[in-house]
Coordinates of C-alpha atoms and ligand atoms in Angstrom, one line a residue:
M106 CA 50.6 172.9 138.6
S107 CA 54.0 173.7 136.9
L108 CA 55.4 170.8 135.3
A109 CA 59.0 172.4 134.7
S110 CA 61.8 170.6 136.5
S111 CA 63.8 172.6 139.1
D112 CA 66.7 170.4 139.0
T113 CA 69.2 169.5 136.2
I114 CA 69.9 166.0 135.4
C115 CA 72.7 164.2 133.3
A116 CA 73.6 160.7 132.1
L117 CA 75.4 158.8 129.6
A118 CA 73.2 158.5 126.7
T119 CA 75.2 156.0 124.6
P120 CA 76.1 152.5 125.8
P121 CA 79.0 152.2 128.4
G122 CA 82.3 150.7 127.5
V123 CA 85.1 151.3 124.9
A124 CA 83.8 153.1 121.6
G125 CA 85.0 155.7 119.4
L126 CA 82.5 158.4 120.8
A127 CA 80.2 158.7 123.6
V128 CA 77.4 161.2 124.5
I129 CA 76.5 162.5 127.7
R130 CA 73.3 164.6 127.8
I131 CA 72.5 167.2 130.5
S132 CA 69.0 168.6 130.7
G133 CA 67.6 171.2 133.0
P134 CA 67.6 175.0 133.9
R135 CA 71.2 174.9 134.7
A136 CA 72.7 172.7 132.2
F137 CA 74.6 175.4 130.3
E138 CA 76.1 176.8 133.6
Y139 CA 77.2 173.5 134.9
C140 CA 79.1 172.9 131.6
D141 CA 80.7 176.2 131.8
V142 CA 82.5 175.2 135.0
F143 CA 84.5 172.6 132.9
F144 CA 84.3 173.5 129.2
R145 CA 87.2 175.5 127.8
G146 CA 86.3 176.5 124.1
S147 CA 85.9 180.0 122.0
I148 CA 82.5 180.5 123.6
S149 CA 80.8 179.4 126.8
A150 CA 77.7 177.4 126.7
V151 CA 75.5 180.1 128.4
D152 CA 76.5 182.5 125.4
A153 CA 76.3 179.8 122.7
P154 CA 73.5 180.4 120.0
D155 CA 70.8 177.7 120.1
H156 CA 71.2 174.5 117.8
T157 CA 75.0 175.3 117.3
I158 CA 78.0 172.8 118.1
H159 CA 81.2 174.0 119.8
F160 CA 84.6 172.2 120.1
G161 CA 87.0 172.6 123.1
W162 CA 88.6 170.9 126.2
W163 CA 86.9 169.5 129.1
G164 CA 89.0 170.4 132.1
E165 CA 91.7 173.1 132.8
L166 CA 95.2 173.0 131.3
D167 CA 96.6 170.8 134.3
R168 CA 93.7 168.7 134.2
R169 CA 92.6 167.9 130.5
V170 CA 89.9 165.1 130.4
D171 CA 89.1 165.0 126.8
S172 CA 88.5 167.2 123.9
V173 CA 84.8 167.5 123.4
T174 CA 82.1 169.2 121.3
L175 CA 79.0 170.7 123.0
M176 CA 75.8 170.5 121.0
I177 CA 73.5 173.3 122.2
Y178 CA 69.7 173.0 122.5
R179 CA 67.8 175.8 124.0
C180 CA 64.5 175.6 125.7
P181 CA 62.0 174.7 124.3
R182 CA 63.8 173.3 121.1
S183 CA 65.3 170.4 122.5
Y184 CA 64.2 166.7 123.3
T185 CA 63.1 167.3 126.7
G186 CA 61.8 170.9 126.1
E187 CA 64.4 172.2 128.6
D188 CA 67.7 173.8 128.2
V189 CA 70.0 170.8 126.9
V190 CA 73.8 170.1 125.9
E191 CA 74.9 167.0 124.5
I192 CA 78.5 166.6 125.2
G193 CA 80.3 164.4 122.6
C194 CA 83.5 163.1 123.9
H195 CA 85.8 159.9 123.2
G196 CA 84.2 156.5 124.2
G197 CA 86.0 155.3 127.2
V198 CA 84.5 154.3 130.7
F199 CA 86.9 156.8 132.7
I200 CA 86.5 159.6 130.2
C201 CA 82.6 159.5 130.4
D202 CA 82.6 158.7 134.3
T203 CA 85.0 161.7 134.9
I204 CA 82.6 164.1 132.8
I205 CA 79.6 163.0 134.7
A206 CA 81.1 163.0 137.9
D207 CA 82.3 166.7 137.0
L208 CA 78.7 167.4 136.3
L209 CA 77.4 166.1 139.4
S210 CA 80.0 168.0 141.5
A211 CA 78.8 171.2 139.9
G212 CA 75.3 170.3 141.1
A213 CA 73.6 168.1 138.3
R214 CA 71.7 164.9 139.4
P215 CA 72.3 161.4 138.1
A216 CA 69.0 161.0 135.8
D217 CA 66.6 158.0 136.5
P218 CA 65.7 155.6 133.7
G219 CA 63.8 157.3 131.0
E220 CA 63.8 160.6 132.8
F221 CA 64.8 162.6 129.9
T222 CA 61.8 161.2 127.8
R223 CA 59.6 161.6 130.8
R224 CA 60.5 165.2 130.9
A225 CA 59.5 165.6 126.8
F226 CA 56.4 164.0 127.8
L227 CA 55.5 166.3 130.6
N228 CA 56.5 169.3 128.4
R229 CA 54.3 168.0 125.8
K230 CA 57.2 167.5 123.1
L231 CA 56.1 164.0 122.8
D232 CA 52.5 162.5 123.6
L233 CA 52.3 159.0 125.0
V234 CA 52.1 156.9 122.1
Q235 CA 55.1 158.8 120.7
V236 CA 56.9 158.1 124.0
E237 CA 56.1 154.2 123.6
A238 CA 57.6 154.6 120.0
V239 CA 60.7 155.6 121.5
A240 CA 61.1 152.7 123.6
D241 CA 59.8 150.3 120.5
M242 CA 62.6 151.7 118.3
I243 CA 65.2 151.1 121.1
H244 CA 64.2 147.5 121.7
A245 CA 62.8 146.5 118.1
A246 CA 63.4 143.3 117.4
S247 CA 63.3 143.6 113.5
H248 CA 64.1 146.2 110.9
R249 CA 60.2 146.7 110.0
G250 CA 59.5 147.2 113.8
A251 CA 62.1 149.9 114.0
Q252 CA 60.6 151.5 110.9
I253 CA 57.1 151.5 111.9
A254 CA 58.1 152.7 115.5
A255 CA 59.8 155.7 113.7
R256 CA 56.6 156.5 112.0
Q257 CA 54.5 156.1 115.0
L258 CA 57.3 158.7 116.7
A259 CA 56.6 161.2 113.6
G260 CA 53.1 161.1 114.9
G261 CA 51.5 158.7 112.4
F262 CA 49.3 156.9 115.1
T263 CA 48.5 160.2 117.1
R264 CA 47.1 161.6 113.8
R265 CA 44.9 158.5 113.6
L266 CA 43.7 158.8 116.9
E267 CA 43.1 162.5 116.7
S268 CA 40.9 162.0 113.6
I269 CA 38.9 159.1 115.4
R270 CA 38.5 161.6 118.3
S271 CA 37.3 164.6 116.2
A272 CA 34.7 162.3 114.6
L273 CA 33.4 161.3 118.1
L274 CA 33.5 164.9 119.1
E275 CA 31.4 166.0 116.2
I276 CA 28.9 163.4 116.8
V277 CA 28.8 164.0 120.6
G278 CA 28.5 167.6 120.0
L279 CA 25.4 167.1 117.6
I280 CA 23.9 165.1 120.3
E281 CA 24.3 167.4 123.0
L282 CA 23.0 170.2 120.7
E283 CA 19.7 168.1 120.3
L284 CA 19.3 168.1 124.2
D285 CA 19.7 171.9 124.0
F286 CA 16.5 171.7 121.7
S287 CA 14.9 168.9 123.6
E288 CA 11.7 170.6 123.8
E289 CA 11.3 170.7 120.1
D290 CA 12.3 167.0 119.7
V291 CA 14.7 167.5 116.7
E292 CA 17.4 165.0 115.6
F293 CA 20.4 166.6 114.4
V294 CA 21.7 163.3 113.4
P295 CA 19.1 160.8 112.2
R296 CA 19.7 157.9 114.4
A297 CA 20.4 155.4 111.1
D298 CA 23.3 157.8 110.1
L299 CA 24.5 157.7 113.6
R300 CA 24.6 154.2 113.5
L301 CA 26.5 153.7 110.6
R302 CA 29.0 156.2 111.7
I303 CA 29.4 154.6 114.9
L304 CA 29.7 151.1 113.4
D305 CA 32.6 152.5 111.0
I306 CA 34.5 154.1 113.9
A307 CA 34.0 150.9 116.1
S308 CA 35.4 148.7 113.2
E309 CA 38.4 150.8 112.6
I310 CA 39.3 150.7 116.2
H311 CA 38.9 147.0 116.1
L312 CA 41.1 146.9 113.4
I313 CA 43.8 149.0 115.0
A314 CA 43.5 146.9 118.3
S315 CA 43.6 143.4 116.3
S316 CA 47.3 144.4 115.0
A317 CA 48.8 144.1 118.8
Q318 CA 49.7 140.7 118.5
A319 CA 51.4 141.1 115.0
A320 CA 53.0 144.0 116.3
S321 CA 54.5 142.4 119.3
V322 CA 56.3 140.1 116.8
L323 CA 57.9 143.1 115.2
R324 CA 58.6 144.4 118.9
S325 CA 59.7 141.2 120.7
G326 CA 60.5 138.6 118.0
F327 CA 58.8 135.6 116.3
H328 CA 59.0 132.3 118.8
V329 CA 59.3 129.1 117.2
A330 CA 59.1 126.0 119.2
V331 CA 60.4 122.6 117.9
V332 CA 58.5 119.8 119.3
G333 CA 58.3 116.1 118.6
F334 CA 59.1 112.4 120.1
P335 CA 62.4 111.8 121.7
N336 CA 65.3 111.5 119.2
A337 CA 63.5 113.0 116.3
G338 CA 66.5 115.5 115.9
K339 CA 64.9 118.3 117.6
S340 CA 68.2 119.6 119.2
S341 CA 69.9 118.9 115.8
L342 CA 67.4 120.9 113.9
F343 CA 67.7 123.8 116.4
N344 CA 71.5 123.9 116.0
A345 CA 71.0 123.6 112.1
L346 CA 69.2 126.6 112.5
L347 CA 71.2 128.7 114.9
L348 CA 74.5 127.6 112.8
R349 CA 76.1 126.5 116.0
N350 CA 76.1 123.6 118.2
R351 CA 73.9 125.2 121.4
A352 CA 72.2 122.0 122.3
I353 CA 73.4 118.8 123.2
V354 CA 72.5 116.0 120.7
S355 CA 72.7 112.4 121.2
D356 CA 71.2 108.9 120.4
I357 CA 69.9 108.7 123.9
P358 CA 66.3 109.3 123.9
G359 CA 65.4 112.1 126.3
T360 CA 68.6 113.9 126.1
T361 CA 67.0 117.5 126.2
R362 CA 65.1 117.8 129.7
D363 CA 64.3 121.3 129.7
Y364 CA 63.7 123.7 127.1
L365 CA 66.5 125.9 125.7
S366 CA 65.7 129.0 123.9
E367 CA 68.1 131.0 121.4
S368 CA 67.6 133.9 118.7
V369 CA 68.4 134.2 115.3
I370 CA 68.1 137.2 112.8
L371 CA 66.4 136.0 109.5
D372 CA 66.3 138.8 107.0
G373 CA 65.9 141.5 109.6
Y374 CA 63.5 139.6 112.0
T375 CA 64.3 138.3 115.4
V376 CA 63.3 134.7 115.6
H377 CA 63.4 132.8 119.0
L378 CA 63.8 129.3 118.6
V379 CA 63.0 127.0 121.4
D380 CA 64.0 123.2 121.7
T381 CA 62.0 121.4 124.1
A382 CA 62.1 117.9 125.8
G383 CA 60.9 114.9 123.7
L384 CA 57.0 114.1 124.2
R385 CA 56.9 110.4 124.8
Q386 CA 54.6 108.0 123.2
T387 CA 52.8 104.9 125.0
E388 CA 51.0 101.8 123.6
D389 CA 47.6 103.4 123.0
S390 CA 47.6 106.9 123.4
I391 CA 50.0 109.9 123.0
E392 CA 51.0 110.5 126.5
L393 CA 52.2 114.0 126.4
E394 CA 55.0 113.7 128.9
G395 CA 56.6 117.0 129.9
I396 CA 53.5 118.5 128.1
A397 CA 53.2 120.9 131.1
I398 CA 56.6 122.7 130.3
T399 CA 56.1 122.1 126.4
A400 CA 52.6 123.4 126.6
S401 CA 53.6 126.8 128.1
V402 CA 56.1 126.9 125.4
M403 CA 53.7 126.0 122.8
E404 CA 51.4 128.7 124.1
Q405 CA 53.6 131.5 123.5
A406 CA 54.8 130.3 120.1
D407 CA 53.9 131.8 117.2
L408 CA 54.6 128.8 115.1
V409 CA 55.1 125.2 116.1
L410 CA 57.2 122.6 114.2
V411 CA 56.7 119.0 114.9
L412 CA 59.5 117.0 114.0
N413 CA 59.2 113.5 112.7
D414 CA 61.8 111.0 112.1
I415 CA 61.1 110.0 108.7
S416 CA 63.2 106.8 108.8
L417 CA 60.5 105.5 111.4
G418 CA 57.6 106.3 108.7
A419 CA 56.5 109.5 107.3
D420 CA 53.2 109.1 109.5
H421 CA 55.1 108.3 112.7
S422 CA 54.2 111.2 114.3
N423 CA 50.8 112.2 112.6
A424 CA 48.6 111.3 115.9
L425 CA 51.1 113.8 117.8
F426 CA 50.7 116.5 115.0
T427 CA 46.8 116.2 115.0
E428 CA 46.4 116.2 118.5
L429 CA 48.9 119.4 119.0
Q430 CA 46.7 121.0 116.2
E431 CA 43.6 120.4 118.1
R432 CA 45.0 121.4 121.4
F433 CA 46.5 124.7 120.1
P434 CA 43.9 125.8 117.4
D435 CA 45.1 129.3 117.1
I436 CA 48.8 128.3 116.6
P437 CA 50.1 127.4 113.3
V438 CA 51.6 124.1 113.5
L439 CA 53.7 122.3 110.9
L440 CA 55.1 118.8 110.3
V441 CA 58.8 118.5 109.5
Q442 CA 59.9 115.2 108.3
N443 CA 63.6 114.9 109.5
K444 CA 66.5 112.5 108.8
S445 CA 65.7 112.5 105.3
D446 CA 69.4 111.3 104.5
L447 CA 68.5 107.8 106.0
L448 CA 66.0 107.1 103.1
S449 CA 67.4 106.3 99.7
E450 CA 64.3 108.0 98.4
V451 CA 61.6 110.3 99.8
Y452 CA 58.5 110.0 98.4
A453 CA 56.5 113.2 97.6
Q454 CA 54.7 114.4 100.7
P455 CA 51.5 116.3 101.2
A456 CA 51.7 119.9 100.7
G457 CA 53.3 122.2 103.2
T458 CA 55.3 119.3 104.5
I459 CA 58.7 120.1 105.0
V460 CA 61.6 117.5 104.5
C461 CA 64.9 118.0 105.7
S462 CA 68.0 116.6 107.3
A463 CA 69.2 118.3 110.3
K464 CA 72.2 116.3 109.7
T465 CA 73.4 117.2 106.2
G466 CA 71.7 120.5 106.1
A467 CA 69.4 119.6 103.2
G468 CA 66.1 121.4 103.3
I469 CA 67.1 123.7 106.0
D470 CA 67.0 126.8 103.9
T471 CA 63.8 125.9 102.7
L472 CA 62.6 125.5 106.3
R473 CA 64.2 129.0 107.1
G474 CA 62.3 130.4 103.9
V475 CA 59.0 129.0 105.5
I476 CA 59.6 130.3 108.8
L477 CA 60.2 133.8 107.4
S478 CA 57.3 133.9 105.3
D479 CA 55.1 133.1 108.2
V480 CA 56.8 135.9 110.3
R481 CA 56.0 138.4 107.2
H482 CA 52.6 136.8 106.7
S483 CA 51.6 137.1 110.6
T484 CA 52.8 140.8 110.5
T485 CA 51.1 142.1 107.3
N486 CA 48.5 144.2 109.0
V487 CA 51.0 146.2 110.9
N488 CA 51.7 149.3 109.0
D489 CA 51.8 152.4 110.5
Y490 CA 52.1 152.0 114.4
L491 CA 53.0 149.2 116.9
V492 CA 50.0 148.9 119.0
N493 CA 51.0 147.5 122.3
A494 CA 49.0 145.9 125.2
R495 CA 48.2 149.0 127.0
Q496 CA 46.9 150.7 123.9
A497 CA 45.0 147.6 122.6
S498 CA 43.2 147.4 126.0
L499 CA 42.0 150.9 125.9
L500 CA 41.0 150.5 122.5
M501 CA 39.0 147.5 123.3
A502 CA 37.2 149.4 126.2
I503 CA 36.6 152.4 123.4
A504 CA 35.0 149.7 121.3
D505 CA 32.9 148.5 124.1
C506 CA 31.7 151.9 124.8
L507 CA 30.6 152.1 121.1
V508 CA 29.0 148.8 121.1
A509 CA 27.1 150.2 124.0
V510 CA 26.1 153.4 122.0
L511 CA 25.0 151.2 119.2
T512 CA 22.6 149.1 121.5
G513 CA 21.6 152.6 122.9
I514 CA 20.4 153.6 119.4
D515 CA 18.5 150.3 118.9
R516 CA 16.9 150.7 122.1
R517 CA 15.9 154.4 121.3
A518 CA 17.9 155.5 124.2
S519 CA 17.9 159.3 124.9
G520 CA 20.7 161.7 123.7
D521 CA 21.8 161.9 127.4
E522 CA 22.6 158.4 127.6
L523 CA 24.3 158.1 124.3
A524 CA 26.4 161.2 125.2
V525 CA 27.7 159.7 128.2
D526 CA 29.2 156.4 126.5
L527 CA 30.6 158.6 123.7
R528 CA 32.3 160.9 126.3
T529 CA 33.8 157.9 128.2
A530 CA 34.9 156.8 124.6
I531 CA 36.5 160.2 124.3
R532 CA 38.3 160.2 127.4
L533 CA 39.8 156.9 126.8
L534 CA 41.3 158.0 123.4
G535 CA 42.9 160.6 125.6
E536 CA 44.4 158.1 127.9
I537 CA 46.1 156.5 124.7
T538 CA 48.1 159.5 123.9
G539 CA 48.3 160.7 127.3
E540 CA 46.1 163.8 127.1
T541 CA 44.9 162.5 130.4
W542 CA 47.3 160.2 132.6
N543 CA 47.9 158.9 136.1
P544 CA 51.4 158.2 137.7
D545 CA 50.9 154.6 137.5
V546 CA 50.6 154.6 133.7
L547 CA 53.6 156.9 133.3
E548 CA 55.5 154.4 135.8
T549 CA 54.7 151.4 133.5
V550 CA 55.3 153.0 130.3
F551 CA 58.7 154.2 131.5
S552 CA 59.8 151.2 133.1
R553 CA 61.0 150.0 129.6
F554 CA 63.7 152.9 129.4
C555 CA 67.1 152.7 130.2
I556 CA 69.1 155.5 131.7
G557 CA 70.3 158.3 129.3
K558 CA 66.9 158.0 127.4
Ligands
LIG289 N1 70.8 110.4 110.0 C1 70.3 111.5 110.8 N2 70.4 111.3 112.2 C2 70.0 112.6 112.9 C3 69.4 113.8 112.2 N3 69.2 114.6 113.1 C4 69.2 114.2 114.1 N4 70.0 112.8 114.3 C5 70.5 112.0 115.0 O1 69.6 111.5 116.0 C6 69.7 111.3 117.3 C7 68.7 112.1 118.1 O2 69.1 113.7 118.0 P1 68.7 114.9 118.9 O3 68.9 116.2 118.0 O4 69.4 114.9 120.1 O5 67.1 114.7 118.9 P2 66.2 115.1 120.2 O6 65.0 115.2 119.2 O7 66.4 116.6 120.5 O8 66.0 114.1 121.0 P3 65.8 114.5 122.8 O9 66.4 115.7 123.1 O10 66.1 113.4 123.4 O11 64.2 114.3 122.6 C8 71.3 111.8 117.3 O12 72.1 110.8 117.4 C9 71.5 112.5 116.2 O13 72.7 112.7 115.6 C10 69.4 113.5 110.5 O14 68.8 114.7 109.9 N5 69.8 112.4 110.1
LIG290 MG1 67.0 117.0 122.4

């Protein structure tokens, strides 16, 4: 099946609206021809050499639309692997609309979301992990996320997967060679060696897969939930961290009924703060009223701040704090003592406790610093790529295959049996990079893209 597209697509590649410049992209076999219907410069797009830029006017003398530059990319040396022109014009809704309408009238078709990148993938300009890196770069919620996605786009992840794949191919090759000599009962790879090599690869894969959670922080942001008893000052703290009055604050307990979520950028990382409804305390136990909503917020949190009104006693929320720690053992829970301004003296608190006043702002910078160091700490194991859920689940499936190989070795399974699991692992590796793919996977991957990308 030929993957070459027969139609030519175009779209605005920059955000719509008022701007200094905008770029309209056109890709496909008739890209140059369609531009030439409207472009008036010293050379036509059809005749322009590859990788050159040309100034001219869009439209005839009596219908000047804009002065533009054409960037010429000839197949296959372009983003999509097809003939591509990037038309640089002045930013402005009507200019861009007119140029796009002109290209459509010449015969181009509006591009679907992600269609340029989809063509790049089908023309093998990018593999699937690079495609995902493009989306991650565009949507990154942190500087580091964008940098790491750029390394992934440059092929860092692909190379690591390829080295794992070639290690597995070498092993399976030797095992299959043994099968050819099965009469002679030779072992090209002693089973003890094989075991070690597979174990190494399995732990490497595990390590990569386990960075997915941290990668999602760099990709989508770090979620901090502020919880505590009514009137503890959660909404006040939320506003203080946001540096604006977003949530309603009042001295009536139960002011916040639902949760509120807003984002701030702390030193290049997006932090999503969530203010929640107060949890009520009854006589004998902590009745976590509203816990249904708060629990779902907490389950998605990367850090939970339990806010205590220190004027009611530093240990006033201790039972709640302990209960939440027990309920959510995988989520870091931090005790924050608020309303320090109401005390004439604040006694030393246990290590790790933060003392602040949402009212005066005292201690808020320290709290920001603690949140930031938690963000950094939670993402230390992400270096060269942002493993996503799709990749992580395939990596786990590969790890399962390798575990099956290991148990096979232990029960002295035949080379045939070992080779089957190894071959499955190799095929799954190919699914990560998109060497083998199905339309559903592409649909999911490209659903994150916008028009023009
Ligand atoms: N003195 C002092 N008062 C505070 C501080 N933080 C909040 N308050 C006051 O405490 C009261 C409750 O504040 P909120 O921020 O609405 O408390 P909340 O925890 O969001 O309350 P609910 O939404 O009802 O659960 C308000 O009167 C605030 O002005 C603080 O640091 N110092
Ligand atoms: Mg509130």
